[in-house]
Coordinates of C-alpha atoms in Angstrom, one line a residue:
M844 CA 0.0 -0.1 0.0
S845 CA 2.9 2.5 0.7
D846 CA 4.5 1.7 -2.7
Q847 CA 1.1 2.6 -4.2
V848 CA 0.7 5.7 -2.4
R849 CA 4.5 6.7 -3.1
Q850 CA 3.4 6.2 -6.9
Q851 CA 0.3 8.4 -6.5
A852 CA 2.7 11.1 -4.6
L853 CA 4.9 11.1 -7.3
A854 CA 2.4 11.7 -10.0
A855 CA 1.0 14.5 -8.0
R856 CA 4.3 15.9 -7.8
A857 CA 4.6 15.7 -11.5
A858 CA 1.2 17.2 -12.0
S859 CA 2.1 20.1 -9.7
R860 CA 5.0 21.3 -11.6
V861 CA 2.6 21.4 -14.8
L862 CA -0.1 23.1 -12.8
A863 CA 2.4 25.8 -11.6
A864 CA 3.1 26.7 -15.3
T865 CA -0.6 26.8 -16.4
S866 CA -2.4 30.0 -17.2
A867 CA -5.3 31.2 -15.2
E868 CA -7.5 30.7 -18.4
V869 CA -6.6 27.0 -18.5
R870 CA -7.2 26.7 -14.6
N871 CA -10.6 28.5 -15.0
Q872 CA -11.5 26.2 -17.8
A873 CA -11.0 23.3 -15.9
L874 CA -13.2 24.5 -12.9
E875 CA -16.0 25.3 -15.4
A876 CA -15.6 21.7 -16.7
I877 CA -16.1 20.5 -13.2
A878 CA -19.0 22.5 -12.5
A879 CA -20.8 21.5 -15.7
A880 CA -20.0 17.9 -15.3
L881 CA -21.3 17.8 -11.6
E882 CA -24.7 19.4 -12.9
A883 CA -24.7 16.7 -15.7
N884 CA -24.0 13.9 -13.2
R885 CA -26.3 15.1 -10.4
E886 CA -28.7 12.1 -10.2
R887 CA -25.5 9.7 -10.4
I888 CA -23.9 11.5 -7.5
L889 CA -26.9 11.7 -5.4
A890 CA -27.7 8.0 -5.9
A891 CA -24.5 7.5 -4.5
N892 CA -24.9 9.7 -1.8
A893 CA -28.4 8.1 -0.9
E894 CA -26.2 5.0 -0.3
D895 CA -24.1 6.4 2.0
L896 CA -27.0 8.0 4.0
K897 CA -28.7 4.6 4.1
A898 CA -25.6 3.1 5.4
G899 CA -25.0 5.7 8.0
E900 CA -28.6 5.3 9.1
Q901 CA -28.1 1.7 9.6
D902 CA -24.9 2.2 11.7
G903 CA -26.8 4.6 14.2
L904 CA -24.8 7.8 12.7
A905 CA -26.1 10.7 14.6
S906 CA -28.5 13.2 13.1
P907 CA -25.8 16.3 12.9
L908 CA -23.4 14.0 11.2
L909 CA -26.0 12.4 8.8
K910 CA -26.9 16.2 8.0
R911 CA -23.4 17.0 7.0
L912 CA -23.0 13.8 4.9
D913 CA -26.2 14.6 3.1
L914 CA -25.7 16.3 -0.4
S915 CA -29.1 16.5 -1.8
G916 CA -31.4 19.7 -1.9
S917 CA -29.9 23.1 -1.9
K918 CA -26.5 21.7 -0.8
F919 CA -25.7 20.4 -4.3
A920 CA -26.7 23.6 -5.9
S921 CA -24.5 25.2 -3.5
T922 CA -21.7 22.9 -4.2
V923 CA -21.7 23.6 -7.8
E924 CA -22.1 27.6 -6.8
M925 CA -18.9 27.5 -4.8
V926 CA -17.0 25.9 -7.7
R927 CA -18.2 28.7 -9.9
S928 CA -17.3 31.2 -7.0
V929 CA -13.8 30.0 -7.1
T930 CA -13.6 30.5 -10.7
A931 CA -14.5 34.1 -10.4
Q932 CA -11.9 34.6 -7.8
P933 CA -8.7 36.6 -9.0
D934 CA -5.6 34.5 -10.1
P935 CA -3.8 34.0 -6.9
L936 CA -0.5 33.1 -8.8
D937 CA 2.2 35.2 -10.3
Q938 CA 1.0 38.0 -8.3
T939 CA 3.9 40.6 -7.1
Q940 CA 3.9 41.2 -3.7
K941 CA 6.8 43.3 -3.3
A942 CA 9.0 45.2 -5.9
T943 CA 12.5 46.6 -5.0
E944 CA 15.3 48.2 -6.7
L945 CA 18.6 47.0 -5.7
Q946 CA 20.3 49.3 -7.9
A947 CA 20.1 50.6 -11.2
Q948 CA 18.6 47.6 -13.6
L949 CA 18.7 45.1 -10.5
Y950 CA 15.5 44.6 -9.8
L951 CA 14.0 42.0 -6.9
Y952 CA 10.4 40.7 -7.0
R953 CA 8.4 38.5 -4.6
V954 CA 5.9 36.8 -6.8
T955 CA 3.2 34.2 -5.6
V956 CA 3.6 30.5 -6.4
P957 CA 1.7 27.4 -5.3
I958 CA 2.7 25.2 -2.5
G959 CA 2.8 22.3 -4.6
V960 CA 1.4 19.0 -3.4
I961 CA -1.1 19.2 -0.7
G962 CA -2.7 16.2 1.3
V963 CA -6.2 16.9 3.0
V964 CA -7.7 14.5 5.3
F965 CA -11.3 15.6 5.9
E966 CA -14.4 14.7 7.6
S967 CA -17.6 12.8 6.1
R968 CA -18.6 15.7 4.1
P969 CA -18.8 15.2 0.3
D970 CA -19.2 19.1 -0.6
A971 CA -15.6 19.4 1.4
L972 CA -14.0 17.2 -1.5
V973 CA -15.1 19.7 -4.2
Q974 CA -14.3 22.7 -2.4
I975 CA -10.8 21.5 -1.4
A976 CA -10.1 20.3 -5.0
A977 CA -11.3 23.4 -6.6
L978 CA -9.2 25.7 -4.4
C979 CA -6.3 23.6 -4.9
L980 CA -6.7 23.4 -8.6
K981 CA -7.4 27.3 -8.8
S982 CA -4.0 27.9 -6.8
G983 CA -2.1 25.5 -9.0
N984 CA -1.5 22.6 -6.4
A985 CA -2.0 19.1 -6.9
V986 CA -4.0 17.4 -4.1
L987 CA -4.1 14.0 -2.5
L988 CA -7.7 13.7 -0.6
K989 CA -8.9 11.2 2.1
G990 CA -12.6 11.7 3.3
G991 CA -14.3 10.1 6.2
R992 CA -15.5 6.5 5.3
E993 CA -19.2 7.2 5.9
A994 CA -19.0 9.1 2.5
T995 CA -17.1 6.5 0.6
M996 CA -19.6 6.0 -2.3
T997 CA -20.2 9.6 -2.7
N998 CA -16.6 11.0 -2.7
Q999 CA -15.6 8.1 -5.2
T1000 CA -18.3 9.4 -7.7
L1001 CA -17.4 12.9 -7.1
A1002 CA -13.6 12.2 -7.9
E1003 CA -14.6 9.9 -11.0
V1004 CA -16.7 13.0 -12.5
M1005 CA -14.2 15.7 -11.4
C1006 CA -11.1 13.8 -13.1
Q1007 CA -12.9 12.8 -16.1
A1008 CA -14.3 16.3 -16.7
T1009 CA -10.7 17.6 -16.8
S1010 CA -9.0 14.7 -18.3
D1011 CA -8.5 16.8 -21.6
I1012 CA -7.2 19.9 -19.7
L1013 CA -5.3 19.0 -16.8
P1014 CA -2.3 16.6 -16.0
E1015 CA -3.3 13.3 -14.5
G1016 CA -2.6 13.0 -11.2
W1017 CA -3.6 16.5 -10.1
M1018 CA -6.2 15.0 -7.9
V1019 CA -6.2 11.7 -6.2
L1020 CA -8.6 10.0 -3.8
L1021 CA -7.2 7.9 -1.1
E1022 CA -9.8 5.6 0.3
G1023 CA -8.3 3.6 3.3
R1024 CA -6.9 4.4 6.8
E1025 CA -3.7 2.7 5.6
E1026 CA -3.4 5.1 2.8
V1027 CA -3.5 7.9 5.4
R1028 CA -0.5 6.4 7.3
A1029 CA 1.4 5.9 3.9
L1030 CA 0.8 9.7 3.1
L1031 CA 2.4 10.9 6.3
D1032 CA 5.5 9.2 5.0
Q1033 CA 5.7 11.1 2.0
E1034 CA 8.2 13.9 3.2
G1035 CA 9.7 15.3 0.0
L1036 CA 6.7 14.6 -2.2
V1037 CA 3.9 16.2 -0.1
D1038 CA 4.5 19.7 1.0
L1039 CA 1.7 20.4 3.3
I1040 CA -0.7 18.4 5.2
I1041 CA -4.0 19.5 6.2
P1042 CA -6.3 17.5 8.8
R1043 CA -9.8 18.3 9.5
G1044 CA -11.3 16.4 12.5
G1045 CA -11.1 16.4 16.2
N1046 CA -8.2 17.1 18.5
E1047 CA -7.1 13.7 18.8
F1048 CA -7.1 13.1 15.1
V1049 CA -4.9 16.1 14.6
Q1050 CA -2.5 15.3 17.2
Y1051 CA -1.9 12.3 15.6
I1052 CA -1.5 13.5 12.3
M1053 CA 1.2 15.9 13.8
N1054 CA 2.8 13.2 15.7
H1055 CA 3.3 10.8 12.8
T1056 CA 4.5 12.8 10.1
K1057 CA 7.6 15.4 9.3
I1058 CA 5.4 17.1 6.8
P1059 CA 4.3 20.6 7.9
V1060 CA 0.6 20.4 9.1
M1061 CA -1.7 23.5 9.1
G1062 CA -5.2 23.2 10.5
H1063 CA -7.1 23.5 13.7
A1064 CA -7.7 20.8 16.4
D1065 CA -11.1 21.7 17.9
G1066 CA -13.7 24.3 17.1
V1067 CA -14.5 25.6 20.7
C1068 CA -16.1 28.8 19.9
H1069 CA -18.0 31.3 22.2
V1070 CA -20.4 33.7 22.3
Y1071 CA -20.1 36.5 24.9
V1072 CA -23.2 38.7 25.6
D1073 CA -21.8 41.6 27.5
A1074 CA -23.9 43.9 29.8
S1075 CA -24.3 46.5 27.3
A1076 CA -25.8 44.1 24.6
D1077 CA -28.9 44.9 22.7
I1078 CA -31.4 41.6 23.6
D1079 CA -32.9 41.9 20.2
K1080 CA -29.6 41.5 18.6
A1081 CA -28.0 39.2 21.1
V1082 CA -30.6 36.4 21.2
P1083 CA -30.9 35.7 17.5
I1084 CA -27.0 35.8 17.5
A1085 CA -26.7 33.1 20.3
V1086 CA -29.2 31.0 18.4
D1087 CA -27.9 31.1 15.2
S1088 CA -24.2 30.6 16.4
K1089 CA -25.4 27.3 18.0
I1090 CA -28.1 25.8 15.8
G1091 CA -27.3 27.1 12.6
Y1092 CA -25.2 24.0 11.7
V1093 CA -24.3 22.2 14.9
A1094 CA -21.6 19.9 13.2
A1095 CA -20.0 22.9 11.8
C1096 CA -16.5 23.9 13.5
N1097 CA -17.7 27.5 13.5
A1098 CA -20.8 26.5 15.9
A1099 CA -20.9 28.1 19.2
E1100 CA -20.2 25.5 22.0
T1101 CA -20.1 27.9 25.3
L1102 CA -22.3 31.1 25.8
L1103 CA -21.0 33.5 28.1
V1104 CA -23.5 36.0 29.8
H1105 CA -22.8 39.1 32.0
A1106 CA -24.7 38.7 35.6
A1107 CA -26.2 42.3 34.9
I1108 CA -28.1 41.2 31.8
A1109 CA -28.4 37.3 32.4
E1110 CA -32.1 37.4 33.8
Q1111 CA -33.4 39.3 31.0
F1112 CA -31.4 37.5 28.1
M1113 CA -31.7 34.0 29.5
A1114 CA -35.5 34.3 29.8
R1115 CA -35.8 34.5 26.1
A1116 CA -32.7 32.7 24.9
V1117 CA -33.0 29.6 26.8
E1118 CA -36.7 29.1 25.7
Q1119 CA -35.7 29.6 22.2
L1120 CA -32.6 27.3 22.4
T1121 CA -34.5 24.4 24.2
A1122 CA -37.3 25.0 21.6
K1123 CA -34.8 24.1 19.0
G1124 CA -33.7 20.8 20.9
V1125 CA -30.6 22.2 22.3
L1126 CA -29.6 20.6 25.9
I1127 CA -28.1 23.4 28.2
R1128 CA -25.6 22.6 30.5
G1129 CA -24.5 25.6 33.2
D1130 CA -22.6 26.8 35.7
A1131 CA -24.3 27.2 39.4
R1132 CA -25.3 30.5 38.8
T1133 CA -26.9 29.4 35.4
V1134 CA -28.6 26.3 37.2
A1135 CA -30.0 28.6 39.9
L1136 CA -31.2 31.4 37.5
A1137 CA -32.9 28.7 35.0
E1138 CA -35.4 27.2 37.8
S1139 CA -37.5 29.7 36.5
I1140 CA -37.0 29.6 32.8
G1141 CA -36.1 26.1 31.8
A1142 CA -34.2 23.0 32.8
V1143 CA -30.3 23.1 32.9
T1144 CA -28.1 20.5 33.6
P1145 CA -24.8 21.3 35.8
A1146 CA -21.8 21.9 33.8
T1147 CA -18.7 20.2 34.8
Q1148 CA -15.0 21.3 34.2
I1149 CA -14.5 19.3 31.1
D1150 CA -17.7 21.3 29.4
W1151 CA -15.9 24.6 29.0
S1152 CA -13.3 22.7 26.6
T1153 CA -15.6 20.5 24.9
E1154 CA -16.7 20.4 21.1
Y1155 CA -19.9 19.0 21.2
L1156 CA -20.8 19.3 17.5
D1157 CA -24.3 18.4 18.6
Y1158 CA -27.3 20.1 20.0
I1159 CA -25.4 20.8 23.5
L1160 CA -24.5 24.3 24.8
S1161 CA -22.6 25.2 28.1
I1162 CA -23.6 28.4 29.6
K1163 CA -21.6 30.5 32.2
I1164 CA -22.6 33.8 33.7
V1165 CA -19.6 36.3 34.3
D1166 CA -19.0 39.7 35.9
S1167 CA -16.9 41.4 33.3
A1168 CA -15.9 41.5 29.8
D1169 CA -12.4 40.8 30.9
E1170 CA -13.7 37.6 32.8
A1171 CA -15.1 36.5 29.5
I1172 CA -11.8 37.3 27.8
A1173 CA -9.9 35.4 30.4
H1174 CA -12.4 32.2 29.8
I1175 CA -12.0 31.8 26.3
N1176 CA -8.6 32.5 26.2
E1177 CA -8.0 29.5 28.7
Y1178 CA -10.7 26.9 27.3
G1179 CA -11.2 28.3 23.7
S1180 CA -9.6 26.8 20.8
N1181 CA -8.4 30.1 19.0
H1182 CA -10.9 29.5 16.2
T1183 CA -13.9 31.8 16.6
D1184 CA -15.4 33.9 19.2
T1185 CA -17.8 36.9 19.2
I1186 CA -19.2 39.6 21.5
V1187 CA -22.5 41.1 21.6
A1188 CA -22.2 44.6 22.9
E1189 CA -23.1 48.2 22.5
D1190 CA -20.0 49.6 25.0
P1191 CA -17.1 50.6 22.7
A1192 CA -14.7 50.0 25.4
A1193 CA -15.9 46.2 26.2
V1194 CA -15.9 45.8 22.3
R1195 CA -12.3 47.1 22.0
A1196 CA -11.1 45.0 24.8
F1197 CA -12.6 41.8 23.2
L1198 CA -11.6 42.2 19.8
R1199 CA -8.1 42.8 20.8
G1200 CA -8.0 40.4 23.7
V1201 CA -9.5 37.3 22.5
D1202 CA -6.5 35.2 20.8
S1203 CA -8.4 33.6 18.2
A1204 CA -8.3 33.3 14.3
S1205 CA -11.6 35.1 13.9
V1206 CA -12.9 37.4 16.7
M1207 CA -16.5 39.2 16.0
H1208 CA -18.7 42.0 17.1
N1209 CA -22.5 41.7 16.9
A1210 CA -22.4 38.7 14.4
S1211 CA -22.9 35.0 14.5
T1212 CA -19.8 32.8 14.8
R1213 CA -21.1 30.8 11.7
F1214 CA -19.7 33.9 9.5
A1215 CA -16.3 32.4 9.8
D1216 CA -16.5 30.7 6.5
G1217 CA -14.3 30.9 3.5
F1218 CA -17.4 31.3 1.2
R1219 CA -19.1 33.8 3.5
Y1220 CA -15.5 35.7 3.7
G1221 CA -15.5 36.2 0.0
L1222 CA -12.8 33.8 -0.5
G1223 CA -14.8 31.4 -2.9
A1224 CA -14.6 28.6 -0.5
E1225 CA -12.1 27.0 2.0
V1226 CA -9.8 24.1 2.5
G1227 CA -10.3 24.4 6.4
I1228 CA -9.9 26.9 9.5
S1229 CA -6.6 27.2 10.4
T1230 CA -5.5 28.3 14.0
N1231 CA -1.9 28.3 13.0
R1232 CA 0.2 31.5 13.7
L1233 CA 2.4 30.9 10.8
H1234 CA 1.6 31.2 7.1
S1235 CA -2.3 31.5 7.1
R1236 CA -4.9 31.9 10.1
G1237 CA -8.7 31.6 10.0
P1238 CA -10.7 30.3 6.8
V1239 CA -7.8 29.2 4.3
G1240 CA -8.8 30.0 0.8
L1241 CA -6.4 30.6 -2.2
E1242 CA -4.3 33.2 -0.5
G1243 CA -3.6 30.4 2.1
L1244 CA -2.6 27.6 -0.7
V1245 CA 0.1 29.8 -2.1
I1246 CA 3.5 30.8 -0.9
Y1247 CA 6.1 33.2 -2.8
K1248 CA 9.6 33.0 -4.4
Y1249 CA 12.0 35.8 -5.1
I1250 CA 12.9 36.7 -8.6
L1251 CA 16.0 38.8 -9.3
K1252 CA 16.4 40.4 -12.8
G1253 CA 19.7 42.1 -13.5
D1254 CA 21.9 43.2 -16.6
G1255 CA 25.5 41.6 -15.9
H1256 CA 25.4 42.5 -12.2
I1257 CA 27.9 41.0 -9.8
V1258 CA 28.3 40.8 -6.1
D1259 CA 31.9 42.2 -6.4
S1260 CA 31.0 45.5 -7.3
Y1261 CA 29.0 46.1 -4.0
D1262 CA 31.5 44.5 -1.8
G1263 CA 34.5 46.6 -2.7
Y1264 CA 37.0 44.1 -3.2
D1265 CA 40.4 45.1 -4.7
G1266 CA 40.4 48.5 -3.2
A1267 CA 37.5 49.7 -5.5
A1268 CA 34.9 51.8 -3.8
P1269 CA 31.8 49.7 -3.2
L1270 CA 28.5 50.7 -4.9
P1271 CA 25.6 51.4 -2.7
F1272 CA 22.4 49.8 -2.9
T1273 CA 19.4 52.0 -3.2
H1274 CA 16.6 49.5 -2.1
R1275 CA 13.8 51.9 -3.5
P1276 CA 10.4 50.5 -3.5
L1277 CA 9.0 49.9 -7.1
D1278 CA 5.4 50.3 -8.0
Q1279 CA 5.6 47.5 -10.8
H1280 CA 4.9 44.1 -11.4
W1281 CA 7.0 41.3 -12.4
Q1282 CA 7.0 40.2 -15.9
A1283 CA 9.0 37.3 -17.7

């Protein structure tokens, strides 16, 4: 199996070098071919998805996970729309980030290029396969994909449709679907052929990936996201934001898992919010003050210490009453996962303290945590959310899938002239910023 994965990685490396040299027009042509092929094969894809859903139900897959697996209805149309949204994005390659004159006729350019070969291991969510592949293609990267086993039939069909649609446009091996766990283990050994691994899943899984590969890893371990309702919050804004952050899509990594409420507004806010949340089937776990307050507004079970750092991915929400914005910030920084957190407040000082003090990839004011998404951020789509502090952070779109290289253009220049060897006066560097783009 390791030999097979190595051959696939070698093919991906060769394909990545061809992709890196393709024009934006060719890559966009391939993306449109994928969108058209998805539409033409809709019934075939959904039939495969129905098989996965049936198997998931028989295996007792939880309702939120079945929802994530389901590609039918508006989700299929949204998946196709996402491909075209990526197509419409500006070309991320060959962009001059910085241009500098070192000396007359000696010009240095920093230019965007693909990362190369990317391996992505993701959850049982078929639309993620399409998103990831589309973003990698647009950014000139080859991709090795491994989805959750619950989506096996759908992923196989999607990969076949997409590879066939691009067979006359792109090099073979630009997209490879891995199917078994043993292939993931083999993928982690492909240092030198695979440039980046992006794992999407729980903390234990991400830690396993990090501990078993020498390949750089980008991603996030958990989505322990918070909504903080400040004493200055507008209740008419706060309640819908809290409810939407939790129930919009409970299996998403940007769904709220903990609600922090200032004591001064807790009774007024909780009377409305808990009623709406429980009506949607959300189970509430609260600290002692929340439990005491909830006796008159609805059933709340006591939270334990582990609840504050748990990503439920389900209809469960922990609630804690705090006495200040500073206490909320400290709680988030201690128990959160540096993913996405929001404050609902009208007090500028509280808002400023929260936005500056919370150490997360996305920090929001008066908005649902569910906005933390590549498509909603205008990135076209995303390969995932990164809580890293190097290269990219937050929803990773096209910009997160490129790196840069330096291009130096001279006219017979040699270093000797600038070092002053043989007693000659060294030439000075000008280091003058240029407002111009690199051209071959």
